[in-house]
């Protein structure tokens, strides 16, 4: 079975689900999962797990992400980006200087609280928010707490005197679950103006950046040439922060039979340990205080 992680470059105009659907056809396998949805109008890095690596998707999802994009002050939309209808507008009479922009962006760093946009896949009472929105219904949205490591300008803003709008170009380091378009709206609120996210690219996710991301067309070419494994990364890329133990033949034989291990056998004292055999991560084990043993947390592959 084909196993590993492919950092896909998701192009604009397709959903993350589209990427998985197309990859299943290209790679001739159903066992594929992605790590963190990208909206259709957003491009960038989308790490995709194949085969046994699908069991590591949650670890890819939990890693921080970096985006670059643009916020335009002067109008707001139903979707908080350019996909929606304009619902508010107000002129930017005098453009904001860099010092004001930088200080405002800084207010949105650290641990912050967000209200997910109505046009999102967050579920409330078993229904996705966008389903309520499309039906013209309103519902109380749950708060979510996210961490913004950095939110900075990457080049000078642009002021459109005719439209009386100002566009700010940013880079943001965000934790899992962050809605960048909501950050754009909240940035506008701090300046008492409607705002919209007008451009977004994810430049890093799951430890992969844009330089490593591969288009679907390139993956198809590699598959046809029989070299697709050259662009696949091992499961370890998703689990690199977890301490590892290189198993002996005896350990491996025990693990295949579902054995638990004592601390002395593994010579570690950590909550979770990555079990490797012949340079390949086979499982994660975690410490059980009651049994006083390391027991299986997640088995990726227990076959030779």
PDB file of C-alpha atoms in Angstrom:
ATOM      1  CA  UNK A   1       0.000   0.000   0.000  1.00  0.00           C
ATOM      2  CA  UNK A   2       1.140   3.538  -0.765  1.00  0.00           C
ATOM      3  CA  UNK A   3       1.801   5.432   2.491  1.00  0.00           C
ATOM      4  CA  UNK A   4       2.906   8.965   3.218  1.00  0.00           C
ATOM      5  CA  UNK A   5       2.103  12.666   3.152  1.00  0.00           C
ATOM      6  CA  UNK A   6       1.936  14.802   0.024  1.00  0.00           C
ATOM      7  CA  UNK A   7       2.007  18.602   0.454  1.00  0.00           C
ATOM      8  CA  UNK A   8      -0.488  19.531  -2.277  1.00  0.00           C
ATOM      9  CA  UNK A   9      -0.683  23.017  -3.746  1.00  0.00           C
ATOM     10  CA  UNK A  10      -4.446  23.650  -3.777  1.00  0.00           C
ATOM     11  CA  UNK A  11      -5.294  26.002  -6.593  1.00  0.00           C
ATOM     12  CA  UNK A  12      -8.153  28.473  -6.403  1.00  0.00           C
ATOM     13  CA  UNK A  13     -11.565  27.453  -7.649  1.00  0.00           C
ATOM     14  CA  UNK A  14     -11.597  24.013  -6.047  1.00  0.00           C
ATOM     15  CA  UNK A  15     -12.564  22.805  -2.593  1.00  0.00           C
ATOM     16  CA  UNK A  16     -10.350  20.715  -0.325  1.00  0.00           C
ATOM     17  CA  UNK A  17     -12.839  17.888  -0.942  1.00  0.00           C
ATOM     18  CA  UNK A  18     -12.228  18.285  -4.691  1.00  0.00           C
ATOM     19  CA  UNK A  19      -8.505  17.751  -4.079  1.00  0.00           C
ATOM     20  CA  UNK A  20      -9.122  14.510  -2.191  1.00  0.00           C
ATOM     21  CA  UNK A  21     -11.615  13.303  -4.841  1.00  0.00           C
ATOM     22  CA  UNK A  22      -9.124  13.937  -7.666  1.00  0.00           C
ATOM     23  CA  UNK A  23      -6.227  12.407  -5.743  1.00  0.00           C
ATOM     24  CA  UNK A  24      -8.167   9.205  -5.140  1.00  0.00           C
ATOM     25  CA  UNK A  25      -8.449   8.829  -8.904  1.00  0.00           C
ATOM     26  CA  UNK A  26      -4.817   9.781  -9.564  1.00  0.00           C
ATOM     27  CA  UNK A  27      -3.353   7.501  -6.892  1.00  0.00           C
ATOM     28  CA  UNK A  28      -5.936   4.705  -7.297  1.00  0.00           C
ATOM     29  CA  UNK A  29      -6.682   4.553  -3.580  1.00  0.00           C
ATOM     30  CA  UNK A  30      -9.609   5.561  -1.378  1.00  0.00           C
ATOM     31  CA  UNK A  31      -7.531   5.927   1.769  1.00  0.00           C
ATOM     32  CA  UNK A  32      -6.798   9.664   1.596  1.00  0.00           C
ATOM     33  CA  UNK A  33      -7.446  12.514   4.020  1.00  0.00           C
ATOM     34  CA  UNK A  34      -6.526  16.190   4.173  1.00  0.00           C
ATOM     35  CA  UNK A  35      -5.406  18.345   7.078  1.00  0.00           C
ATOM     36  CA  UNK A  36      -7.373  21.541   7.389  1.00  0.00           C
ATOM     37  CA  UNK A  37      -9.929  22.828   4.896  1.00  0.00           C
ATOM     38  CA  UNK A  38      -9.092  25.682   2.526  1.00  0.00           C
ATOM     39  CA  UNK A  39     -11.968  27.701   1.066  1.00  0.00           C
ATOM     40  CA  UNK A  40     -12.374  27.563  -2.738  1.00  0.00           C
ATOM     41  CA  UNK A  41     -11.085  31.131  -3.166  1.00  0.00           C
ATOM     42  CA  UNK A  42      -7.944  30.420  -1.109  1.00  0.00           C
ATOM     43  CA  UNK A  43      -4.855  28.749  -2.540  1.00  0.00           C
ATOM     44  CA  UNK A  44      -1.792  27.286  -0.888  1.00  0.00           C
ATOM     45  CA  UNK A  45      -0.425  24.337   1.048  1.00  0.00           C
ATOM     46  CA  UNK A  46      -2.809  21.464   1.791  1.00  0.00           C
ATOM     47  CA  UNK A  47      -0.983  18.451   3.301  1.00  0.00           C
ATOM     48  CA  UNK A  48      -2.724  15.238   2.247  1.00  0.00           C
ATOM     49  CA  UNK A  49      -2.213  11.899   3.978  1.00  0.00           C
ATOM     50  CA  UNK A  50      -2.271   8.651   2.003  1.00  0.00           C
ATOM     51  CA  UNK A  51      -2.677   5.066   3.227  1.00  0.00           C
ATOM     52  CA  UNK A  52      -1.631   4.400   6.830  1.00  0.00           C
ATOM     53  CA  UNK A  53      -0.628   8.080   7.114  1.00  0.00           C
ATOM     54  CA  UNK A  54      -4.342   9.008   7.273  1.00  0.00           C
ATOM     55  CA  UNK A  55      -4.175   8.005  10.934  1.00  0.00           C
ATOM     56  CA  UNK A  56      -1.783  10.933  11.483  1.00  0.00           C
ATOM     57  CA  UNK A  57      -4.084  13.584   9.987  1.00  0.00           C
ATOM     58  CA  UNK A  58      -5.087  14.953  13.404  1.00  0.00           C
ATOM     59  CA  UNK A  59      -1.434  15.730  14.136  1.00  0.00           C
ATOM     60  CA  UNK A  60      -1.071  17.587  10.848  1.00  0.00           C
ATOM     61  CA  UNK A  61      -4.258  19.534  11.608  1.00  0.00           C
ATOM     62  CA  UNK A  62      -3.020  20.555  15.058  1.00  0.00           C
ATOM     63  CA  UNK A  63       0.120  22.207  13.726  1.00  0.00           C
ATOM     64  CA  UNK A  64       0.170  25.975  13.270  1.00  0.00           C
ATOM     65  CA  UNK A  65      -0.423  27.577   9.896  1.00  0.00           C
ATOM     66  CA  UNK A  66       0.945  30.680   8.167  1.00  0.00           C
ATOM     67  CA  UNK A  67      -1.048  32.763   5.694  1.00  0.00           C
ATOM     68  CA  UNK A  68      -0.417  35.818   3.542  1.00  0.00           C
ATOM     69  CA  UNK A  69      -3.245  37.930   2.271  1.00  0.00           C
ATOM     70  CA  UNK A  70      -5.007  41.256   2.071  1.00  0.00           C
ATOM     71  CA  UNK A  71      -7.675  43.106   4.052  1.00  0.00           C
ATOM     72  CA  UNK A  72      -9.631  45.891   2.401  1.00  0.00           C
ATOM     73  CA  UNK A  73     -11.188  48.568   4.578  1.00  0.00           C
ATOM     74  CA  UNK A  74     -14.348  50.275   3.368  1.00  0.00           C
ATOM     75  CA  UNK A  75     -16.847  47.489   2.789  1.00  0.00           C
ATOM     76  CA  UNK A  76     -18.090  44.249   4.361  1.00  0.00           C
ATOM     77  CA  UNK A  77     -19.710  41.135   2.862  1.00  0.00           C
ATOM     78  CA  UNK A  78     -21.975  38.329   4.045  1.00  0.00           C
ATOM     79  CA  UNK A  79     -19.126  35.801   3.841  1.00  0.00           C
ATOM     80  CA  UNK A  80     -16.346  38.102   5.117  1.00  0.00           C
ATOM     81  CA  UNK A  81     -14.532  37.599   1.792  1.00  0.00           C
ATOM     82  CA  UNK A  82     -15.155  38.374  -1.884  1.00  0.00           C
ATOM     83  CA  UNK A  83     -17.553  35.441  -2.342  1.00  0.00           C
ATOM     84  CA  UNK A  84     -20.366  37.213  -0.516  1.00  0.00           C
ATOM     85  CA  UNK A  85     -22.684  40.145  -1.147  1.00  0.00           C
ATOM     86  CA  UNK A  86     -21.811  43.599   0.135  1.00  0.00           C
ATOM     87  CA  UNK A  87     -23.790  44.329   3.308  1.00  0.00           C
ATOM     88  CA  UNK A  88     -22.056  47.490   4.550  1.00  0.00           C
ATOM     89  CA  UNK A  89     -19.818  50.228   3.262  1.00  0.00           C
ATOM     90  CA  UNK A  90     -18.164  53.333   4.671  1.00  0.00           C
ATOM     91  CA  UNK A  91     -15.491  55.557   3.176  1.00  0.00           C
ATOM     92  CA  UNK A  92     -11.904  55.600   4.375  1.00  0.00           C
ATOM     93  CA  UNK A  93     -11.611  59.381   4.206  1.00  0.00           C
ATOM     94  CA  UNK A  94      -7.994  59.527   5.338  1.00  0.00           C
ATOM     95  CA  UNK A  95      -5.752  56.462   4.904  1.00  0.00           C
ATOM     96  CA  UNK A  96      -4.265  54.993   8.076  1.00  0.00           C
ATOM     97  CA  UNK A  97      -0.514  55.250   8.530  1.00  0.00           C
ATOM     98  CA  UNK A  98       1.775  52.260   9.121  1.00  0.00           C
ATOM     99  CA  UNK A  99       2.069  52.899  12.850  1.00  0.00           C
ATOM    100  CA  UNK A 100      -1.717  52.754  13.306  1.00  0.00           C
ATOM    101  CA  UNK A 101      -2.033  49.648  11.141  1.00  0.00           C
ATOM    102  CA  UNK A 102       0.790  47.858  12.980  1.00  0.00           C
ATOM    103  CA  UNK A 103      -0.654  48.717  16.390  1.00  0.00           C
ATOM    104  CA  UNK A 104      -4.107  47.500  15.362  1.00  0.00           C
ATOM    105  CA  UNK A 105      -2.792  44.218  13.971  1.00  0.00           C
ATOM    106  CA  UNK A 106      -0.868  43.709  17.222  1.00  0.00           C
ATOM    107  CA  UNK A 107      -4.127  43.956  19.194  1.00  0.00           C
ATOM    108  CA  UNK A 108      -5.237  40.749  17.469  1.00  0.00           C
ATOM    109  CA  UNK A 109      -2.238  38.646  18.544  1.00  0.00           C
ATOM    110  CA  UNK A 110      -1.926  36.201  21.435  1.00  0.00           C
ATOM    111  CA  UNK A 111      -4.927  34.230  22.664  1.00  0.00           C
ATOM    112  CA  UNK A 112      -8.103  35.719  21.232  1.00  0.00           C
ATOM    113  CA  UNK A 113     -11.779  34.800  20.977  1.00  0.00           C
ATOM    114  CA  UNK A 114     -13.502  34.471  17.609  1.00  0.00           C
ATOM    115  CA  UNK A 115     -17.114  34.047  16.538  1.00  0.00           C
ATOM    116  CA  UNK A 116     -17.137  31.774  13.450  1.00  0.00           C
ATOM    117  CA  UNK A 117     -18.699  33.358  10.347  1.00  0.00           C
ATOM    118  CA  UNK A 118     -22.222  32.305   9.388  1.00  0.00           C
ATOM    119  CA  UNK A 119     -20.858  31.065   6.078  1.00  0.00           C
ATOM    120  CA  UNK A 120     -18.676  28.335   7.601  1.00  0.00           C
ATOM    121  CA  UNK A 121     -18.830  24.587   8.192  1.00  0.00           C
ATOM    122  CA  UNK A 122     -19.008  24.866  11.993  1.00  0.00           C
ATOM    123  CA  UNK A 123     -21.913  22.759  13.253  1.00  0.00           C
ATOM    124  CA  UNK A 124     -24.601  24.034  15.634  1.00  0.00           C
ATOM    125  CA  UNK A 125     -27.361  21.618  16.653  1.00  0.00           C
ATOM    126  CA  UNK A 126     -26.268  19.171  13.982  1.00  0.00           C
ATOM    127  CA  UNK A 127     -26.430  21.660  11.095  1.00  0.00           C
ATOM    128  CA  UNK A 128     -23.599  23.579   9.463  1.00  0.00           C
ATOM    129  CA  UNK A 129     -23.706  27.345   9.894  1.00  0.00           C
ATOM    130  CA  UNK A 130     -23.751  27.952   6.148  1.00  0.00           C
ATOM    131  CA  UNK A 131     -26.950  25.886   5.937  1.00  0.00           C
ATOM    132  CA  UNK A 132     -28.631  28.290   8.382  1.00  0.00           C
ATOM    133  CA  UNK A 133     -27.212  31.251   6.440  1.00  0.00           C
ATOM    134  CA  UNK A 134     -28.491  30.006   3.079  1.00  0.00           C
ATOM    135  CA  UNK A 135     -31.931  29.444   4.592  1.00  0.00           C
ATOM    136  CA  UNK A 136     -31.958  32.998   5.921  1.00  0.00           C
ATOM    137  CA  UNK A 137     -31.981  31.760   9.512  1.00  0.00           C
ATOM    138  CA  UNK A 138     -29.898  33.073  12.391  1.00  0.00           C
ATOM    139  CA  UNK A 139     -28.458  30.991  15.219  1.00  0.00           C
ATOM    140  CA  UNK A 140     -26.224  31.667  18.170  1.00  0.00           C
ATOM    141  CA  UNK A 141     -22.660  30.865  17.191  1.00  0.00           C
ATOM    142  CA  UNK A 142     -20.239  29.293  19.682  1.00  0.00           C
ATOM    143  CA  UNK A 143     -17.118  31.219  20.634  1.00  0.00           C
ATOM    144  CA  UNK A 144     -13.787  29.617  19.879  1.00  0.00           C
ATOM    145  CA  UNK A 145     -10.412  30.420  21.388  1.00  0.00           C
ATOM    146  CA  UNK A 146      -7.442  30.580  19.031  1.00  0.00           C
ATOM    147  CA  UNK A 147      -3.836  31.727  19.249  1.00  0.00           C
ATOM    148  CA  UNK A 148      -2.319  34.232  16.865  1.00  0.00           C
ATOM    149  CA  UNK A 149       1.468  34.062  17.042  1.00  0.00           C
ATOM    150  CA  UNK A 150       2.071  37.044  14.761  1.00  0.00           C
ATOM    151  CA  UNK A 151      -0.015  39.397  12.620  1.00  0.00           C
ATOM    152  CA  UNK A 152       2.126  41.836  10.620  1.00  0.00           C
ATOM    153  CA  UNK A 153       2.243  43.962   7.492  1.00  0.00           C
ATOM    154  CA  UNK A 154       4.390  42.569   4.686  1.00  0.00           C
ATOM    155  CA  UNK A 155       4.373  45.617   2.401  1.00  0.00           C
ATOM    156  CA  UNK A 156       3.003  49.127   2.198  1.00  0.00           C
ATOM    157  CA  UNK A 157      -0.782  49.445   2.150  1.00  0.00           C
ATOM    158  CA  UNK A 158      -2.576  50.872  -0.893  1.00  0.00           C
ATOM    159  CA  UNK A 159      -5.213  53.605  -0.860  1.00  0.00           C
ATOM    160  CA  UNK A 160      -7.817  53.888  -3.602  1.00  0.00           C
ATOM    161  CA  UNK A 161      -8.870  57.533  -3.482  1.00  0.00           C
ATOM    162  CA  UNK A 162     -11.709  57.004  -5.950  1.00  0.00           C
ATOM    163  CA  UNK A 163     -13.329  54.156  -4.002  1.00  0.00           C
ATOM    164  CA  UNK A 164     -12.111  55.528  -0.659  1.00  0.00           C
ATOM    165  CA  UNK A 165     -10.859  52.084   0.335  1.00  0.00           C
ATOM    166  CA  UNK A 166      -7.539  51.006   1.810  1.00  0.00           C
ATOM    167  CA  UNK A 167      -5.931  47.583   1.386  1.00  0.00           C
ATOM    168  CA  UNK A 168      -3.512  46.173   3.955  1.00  0.00           C
ATOM    169  CA  UNK A 169      -1.176  43.289   3.094  1.00  0.00           C
ATOM    170  CA  UNK A 170      -0.429  40.900   5.939  1.00  0.00           C
ATOM    171  CA  UNK A 171       1.143  37.697   7.169  1.00  0.00           C
ATOM    172  CA  UNK A 172      -0.460  35.815  10.049  1.00  0.00           C
ATOM    173  CA  UNK A 173       0.734  32.841  12.118  1.00  0.00           C
ATOM    174  CA  UNK A 174      -2.422  31.148  13.365  1.00  0.00           C
ATOM    175  CA  UNK A 175      -3.395  28.113  15.417  1.00  0.00           C
ATOM    176  CA  UNK A 176      -5.830  25.399  14.401  1.00  0.00           C
ATOM    177  CA  UNK A 177      -9.405  26.636  14.009  1.00  0.00           C
ATOM    178  CA  UNK A 178      -8.598  30.267  13.177  1.00  0.00           C
ATOM    179  CA  UNK A 179     -10.815  32.035  10.649  1.00  0.00           C
ATOM    180  CA  UNK A 180      -8.530  34.516   8.902  1.00  0.00           C
ATOM    181  CA  UNK A 181     -11.479  36.261   7.248  1.00  0.00           C
ATOM    182  CA  UNK A 182     -12.911  36.897  10.710  1.00  0.00           C
ATOM    183  CA  UNK A 183      -9.553  38.395  11.707  1.00  0.00           C
ATOM    184  CA  UNK A 184      -9.979  40.778   8.763  1.00  0.00           C
ATOM    185  CA  UNK A 185     -13.448  41.802   9.964  1.00  0.00           C
ATOM    186  CA  UNK A 186     -12.230  42.233  13.554  1.00  0.00           C
ATOM    187  CA  UNK A 187      -9.335  44.372  12.309  1.00  0.00           C
ATOM    188  CA  UNK A 188     -11.883  46.664  10.661  1.00  0.00           C
ATOM    189  CA  UNK A 189     -13.997  46.811  13.819  1.00  0.00           C
ATOM    190  CA  UNK A 190     -11.017  48.078  15.800  1.00  0.00           C
ATOM    191  CA  UNK A 191     -10.794  50.950  13.292  1.00  0.00           C
ATOM    192  CA  UNK A 192     -14.594  51.486  13.242  1.00  0.00           C
ATOM    193  CA  UNK A 193     -14.827  50.480   9.588  1.00  0.00           C
ATOM    194  CA  UNK A 194     -16.314  47.570   7.639  1.00  0.00           C
ATOM    195  CA  UNK A 195     -13.608  45.245   6.325  1.00  0.00           C
ATOM    196  CA  UNK A 196     -13.269  42.235   4.051  1.00  0.00           C
ATOM    197  CA  UNK A 197     -10.549  39.672   3.427  1.00  0.00           C
ATOM    198  CA  UNK A 198      -9.800  40.224  -0.245  1.00  0.00           C
ATOM    199  CA  UNK A 199      -6.938  37.772  -0.808  1.00  0.00           C
ATOM    200  CA  UNK A 200      -5.478  34.743   1.002  1.00  0.00           C
ATOM    201  CA  UNK A 201      -2.765  32.142   0.431  1.00  0.00           C
ATOM    202  CA  UNK A 202      -1.692  29.522   2.962  1.00  0.00           C
ATOM    203  CA  UNK A 203       2.078  29.470   2.770  1.00  0.00           C
ATOM    204  CA  UNK A 204       2.768  26.893   5.499  1.00  0.00           C
ATOM    205  CA  UNK A 205       0.835  24.014   7.075  1.00  0.00           C
ATOM    206  CA  UNK A 206       1.745  20.749   8.778  1.00  0.00           C
ATOM    207  CA  UNK A 207       5.417  21.648   8.601  1.00  0.00           C
ATOM    208  CA  UNK A 208       5.323  22.074   4.805  1.00  0.00           C
ATOM    209  CA  UNK A 209       5.717  25.339   2.907  1.00  0.00           C
ATOM    210  CA  UNK A 210       4.900  26.557  -0.592  1.00  0.00           C
ATOM    211  CA  UNK A 211       8.299  25.517  -1.986  1.00  0.00           C
ATOM    212  CA  UNK A 212       7.414  21.881  -1.239  1.00  0.00           C
ATOM    213  CA  UNK A 213       3.804  21.998  -2.433  1.00  0.00           C
ATOM    214  CA  UNK A 214       2.954  20.067  -5.606  1.00  0.00           C
ATOM    215  CA  UNK A 215       0.095  20.680  -8.042  1.00  0.00           C
ATOM    216  CA  UNK A 216      -2.355  17.887  -8.844  1.00  0.00           C
ATOM    217  CA  UNK A 217      -1.148  17.897 -12.459  1.00  0.00           C
ATOM    218  CA  UNK A 218       2.428  17.253 -11.289  1.00  0.00           C
ATOM    219  CA  UNK A 219       1.277  14.432  -8.998  1.00  0.00           C
ATOM    220  CA  UNK A 220      -0.514  12.826 -11.938  1.00  0.00           C
ATOM    221  CA  UNK A 221       2.673  13.051 -14.024  1.00  0.00           C
ATOM    222  CA  UNK A 222       4.732  11.474 -11.230  1.00  0.00           C
ATOM    223  CA  UNK A 223       2.172   8.682 -10.847  1.00  0.00           C
ATOM    224  CA  UNK A 224       2.269   7.941 -14.556  1.00  0.00           C
ATOM    225  CA  UNK A 225       6.073   7.890 -14.502  1.00  0.00           C
ATOM    226  CA  UNK A 226       6.110   5.592 -11.467  1.00  0.00           C
ATOM    227  CA  UNK A 227       7.973   8.153  -9.335  1.00  0.00           C
ATOM    228  CA  UNK A 228       5.145   9.482  -7.142  1.00  0.00           C
ATOM    229  CA  UNK A 229       6.906   8.296  -3.981  1.00  0.00           C
ATOM    230  CA  UNK A 230       9.612  10.903  -4.645  1.00  0.00           C
ATOM    231  CA  UNK A 231       7.147  13.624  -3.566  1.00  0.00           C
ATOM    232  CA  UNK A 232       5.746  11.716  -0.580  1.00  0.00           C
ATOM    233  CA  UNK A 233       6.997  12.319   2.949  1.00  0.00           C
ATOM    234  CA  UNK A 234       6.986   9.731   5.753  1.00  0.00           C
ATOM    235  CA  UNK A 235       4.463   9.776   8.622  1.00  0.00           C
ATOM    236  CA  UNK A 236       7.273  11.091  10.839  1.00  0.00           C
ATOM    237  CA  UNK A 237       6.801  14.534   9.284  1.00  0.00           C
ATOM    238  CA  UNK A 238       3.491  14.811  11.136  1.00  0.00           C
ATOM    239  CA  UNK A 239       4.856  13.382  14.370  1.00  0.00           C
ATOM    240  CA  UNK A 240       8.305  14.934  14.597  1.00  0.00           C
ATOM    241  CA  UNK A 241       7.634  16.657  17.944  1.00  0.00           C
ATOM    242  CA  UNK A 242       6.902  13.343  19.666  1.00  0.00           C
ATOM    243  CA  UNK A 243       9.945  11.582  21.205  1.00  0.00           C
ATOM    244  CA  UNK A 244      10.881   8.373  19.385  1.00  0.00           C
ATOM    245  CA  UNK A 245      12.117   4.946  20.387  1.00  0.00           C
ATOM    246  CA  UNK A 246      13.852   2.759  17.816  1.00  0.00           C
ATOM    247  CA  UNK A 247      12.500  -0.719  18.449  1.00  0.00           C
ATOM    248  CA  UNK A 248      14.622  -3.834  18.502  1.00  0.00           C
ATOM    249  CA  UNK A 249      13.459  -6.966  16.697  1.00  0.00           C
ATOM    250  CA  UNK A 250      12.157  -8.197  20.062  1.00  0.00           C
ATOM    251  CA  UNK A 251      10.163  -4.984  20.643  1.00  0.00           C
ATOM    252  CA  UNK A 252       8.719  -5.205  17.142  1.00  0.00           C
ATOM    253  CA  UNK A 253       7.651  -8.810  17.612  1.00  0.00           C
ATOM    254  CA  UNK A 254       5.889  -7.869  20.861  1.00  0.00           C
ATOM    255  CA  UNK A 255       4.225  -4.798  19.351  1.00  0.00           C
ATOM    256  CA  UNK A 256       2.780  -6.827  16.475  1.00  0.00           C
ATOM    257  CA  UNK A 257       1.084  -8.983  19.086  1.00  0.00           C
ATOM    258  CA  UNK A 258      -0.429  -5.985  20.862  1.00  0.00           C
ATOM    259  CA  UNK A 259       1.983  -5.955  23.806  1.00  0.00           C
ATOM    260  CA  UNK A 260       2.301  -3.138  26.312  1.00  0.00           C
ATOM    261  CA  UNK A 261       5.725  -1.968  27.503  1.00  0.00           C
ATOM    262  CA  UNK A 262       7.311  -0.932  30.788  1.00  0.00           C
ATOM    263  CA  UNK A 263       9.407   2.212  31.131  1.00  0.00           C
ATOM    264  CA  UNK A 264      12.532   0.129  31.580  1.00  0.00           C
ATOM    265  CA  UNK A 265      11.955  -1.665  28.281  1.00  0.00           C
ATOM    266  CA  UNK A 266      11.715   1.575  26.310  1.00  0.00           C
ATOM    267  CA  UNK A 267      14.065   3.671  28.482  1.00  0.00           C
ATOM    268  CA  UNK A 268      11.847   6.780  28.272  1.00  0.00           C
ATOM    269  CA  UNK A 269       9.728   8.821  30.662  1.00  0.00           C
ATOM    270  CA  UNK A 270       7.411  10.849  28.431  1.00  0.00           C
ATOM    271  CA  UNK A 271       3.574  10.877  28.126  1.00  0.00           C
ATOM    272  CA  UNK A 272       3.576   9.783  24.467  1.00  0.00           C
ATOM    273  CA  UNK A 273       6.284   7.956  22.553  1.00  0.00           C
ATOM    274  CA  UNK A 274       6.711   7.286  18.844  1.00  0.00           C
ATOM    275  CA  UNK A 275       7.579   3.621  18.156  1.00  0.00           C
ATOM    276  CA  UNK A 276       9.892   3.230  15.151  1.00  0.00           C
ATOM    277  CA  UNK A 277      11.193   0.114  13.452  1.00  0.00           C
ATOM    278  CA  UNK A 278      13.672   0.147  10.588  1.00  0.00           C
ATOM    279  CA  UNK A 279      13.335   3.939  10.188  1.00  0.00           C
ATOM    280  CA  UNK A 280       9.543   3.757   9.967  1.00  0.00           C
ATOM    281  CA  UNK A 281       7.069   4.930  12.617  1.00  0.00           C
ATOM    282  CA  UNK A 282       4.753   2.022  13.383  1.00  0.00           C
ATOM    283  CA  UNK A 283       2.698   3.346  16.310  1.00  0.00           C
ATOM    284  CA  UNK A 284       2.224   5.824  19.118  1.00  0.00           C
ATOM    285  CA  UNK A 285       2.124   4.535  22.698  1.00  0.00           C
ATOM    286  CA  UNK A 286       1.065   6.544  25.733  1.00  0.00           C
ATOM    287  CA  UNK A 287       1.710   6.115  29.442  1.00  0.00           C
ATOM    288  CA  UNK A 288      -1.061   4.565  31.527  1.00  0.00           C
ATOM    289  CA  UNK A 289      -0.720   5.625  35.178  1.00  0.00           C
ATOM    290  CA  UNK A 290      -3.076   2.919  36.394  1.00  0.00           C
ATOM    291  CA  UNK A 291      -1.392   0.024  34.599  1.00  0.00           C
ATOM    292  CA  UNK A 292       2.031   1.636  34.943  1.00  0.00           C
ATOM    293  CA  UNK A 293       2.787   0.674  31.362  1.00  0.00           C
ATOM    294  CA  UNK A 294       2.969   2.205  27.890  1.00  0.00           C
ATOM    295  CA  UNK A 295      -0.040   1.055  25.885  1.00  0.00           C
ATOM    296  CA  UNK A 296      -1.073   1.596  22.244  1.00  0.00           C
ATOM    297  CA  UNK A 297      -2.528   5.009  21.446  1.00  0.00           C
ATOM    298  CA  UNK A 298      -2.541   4.746  17.657  1.00  0.00           C
ATOM    299  CA  UNK A 299      -1.287   1.929  15.415  1.00  0.00           C
ATOM    300  CA  UNK A 300      -0.177   3.061  11.960  1.00  0.00           C
ATOM    301  CA  UNK A 301       1.180  -0.219  10.673  1.00  0.00           C
ATOM    302  CA  UNK A 302       1.875  -3.477  12.506  1.00  0.00           C
ATOM    303  CA  UNK A 303       2.859  -5.450   9.423  1.00  0.00           C
ATOM    304  CA  UNK A 304       6.387  -6.210   8.173  1.00  0.00           C
TER     305      UNK A 304
END
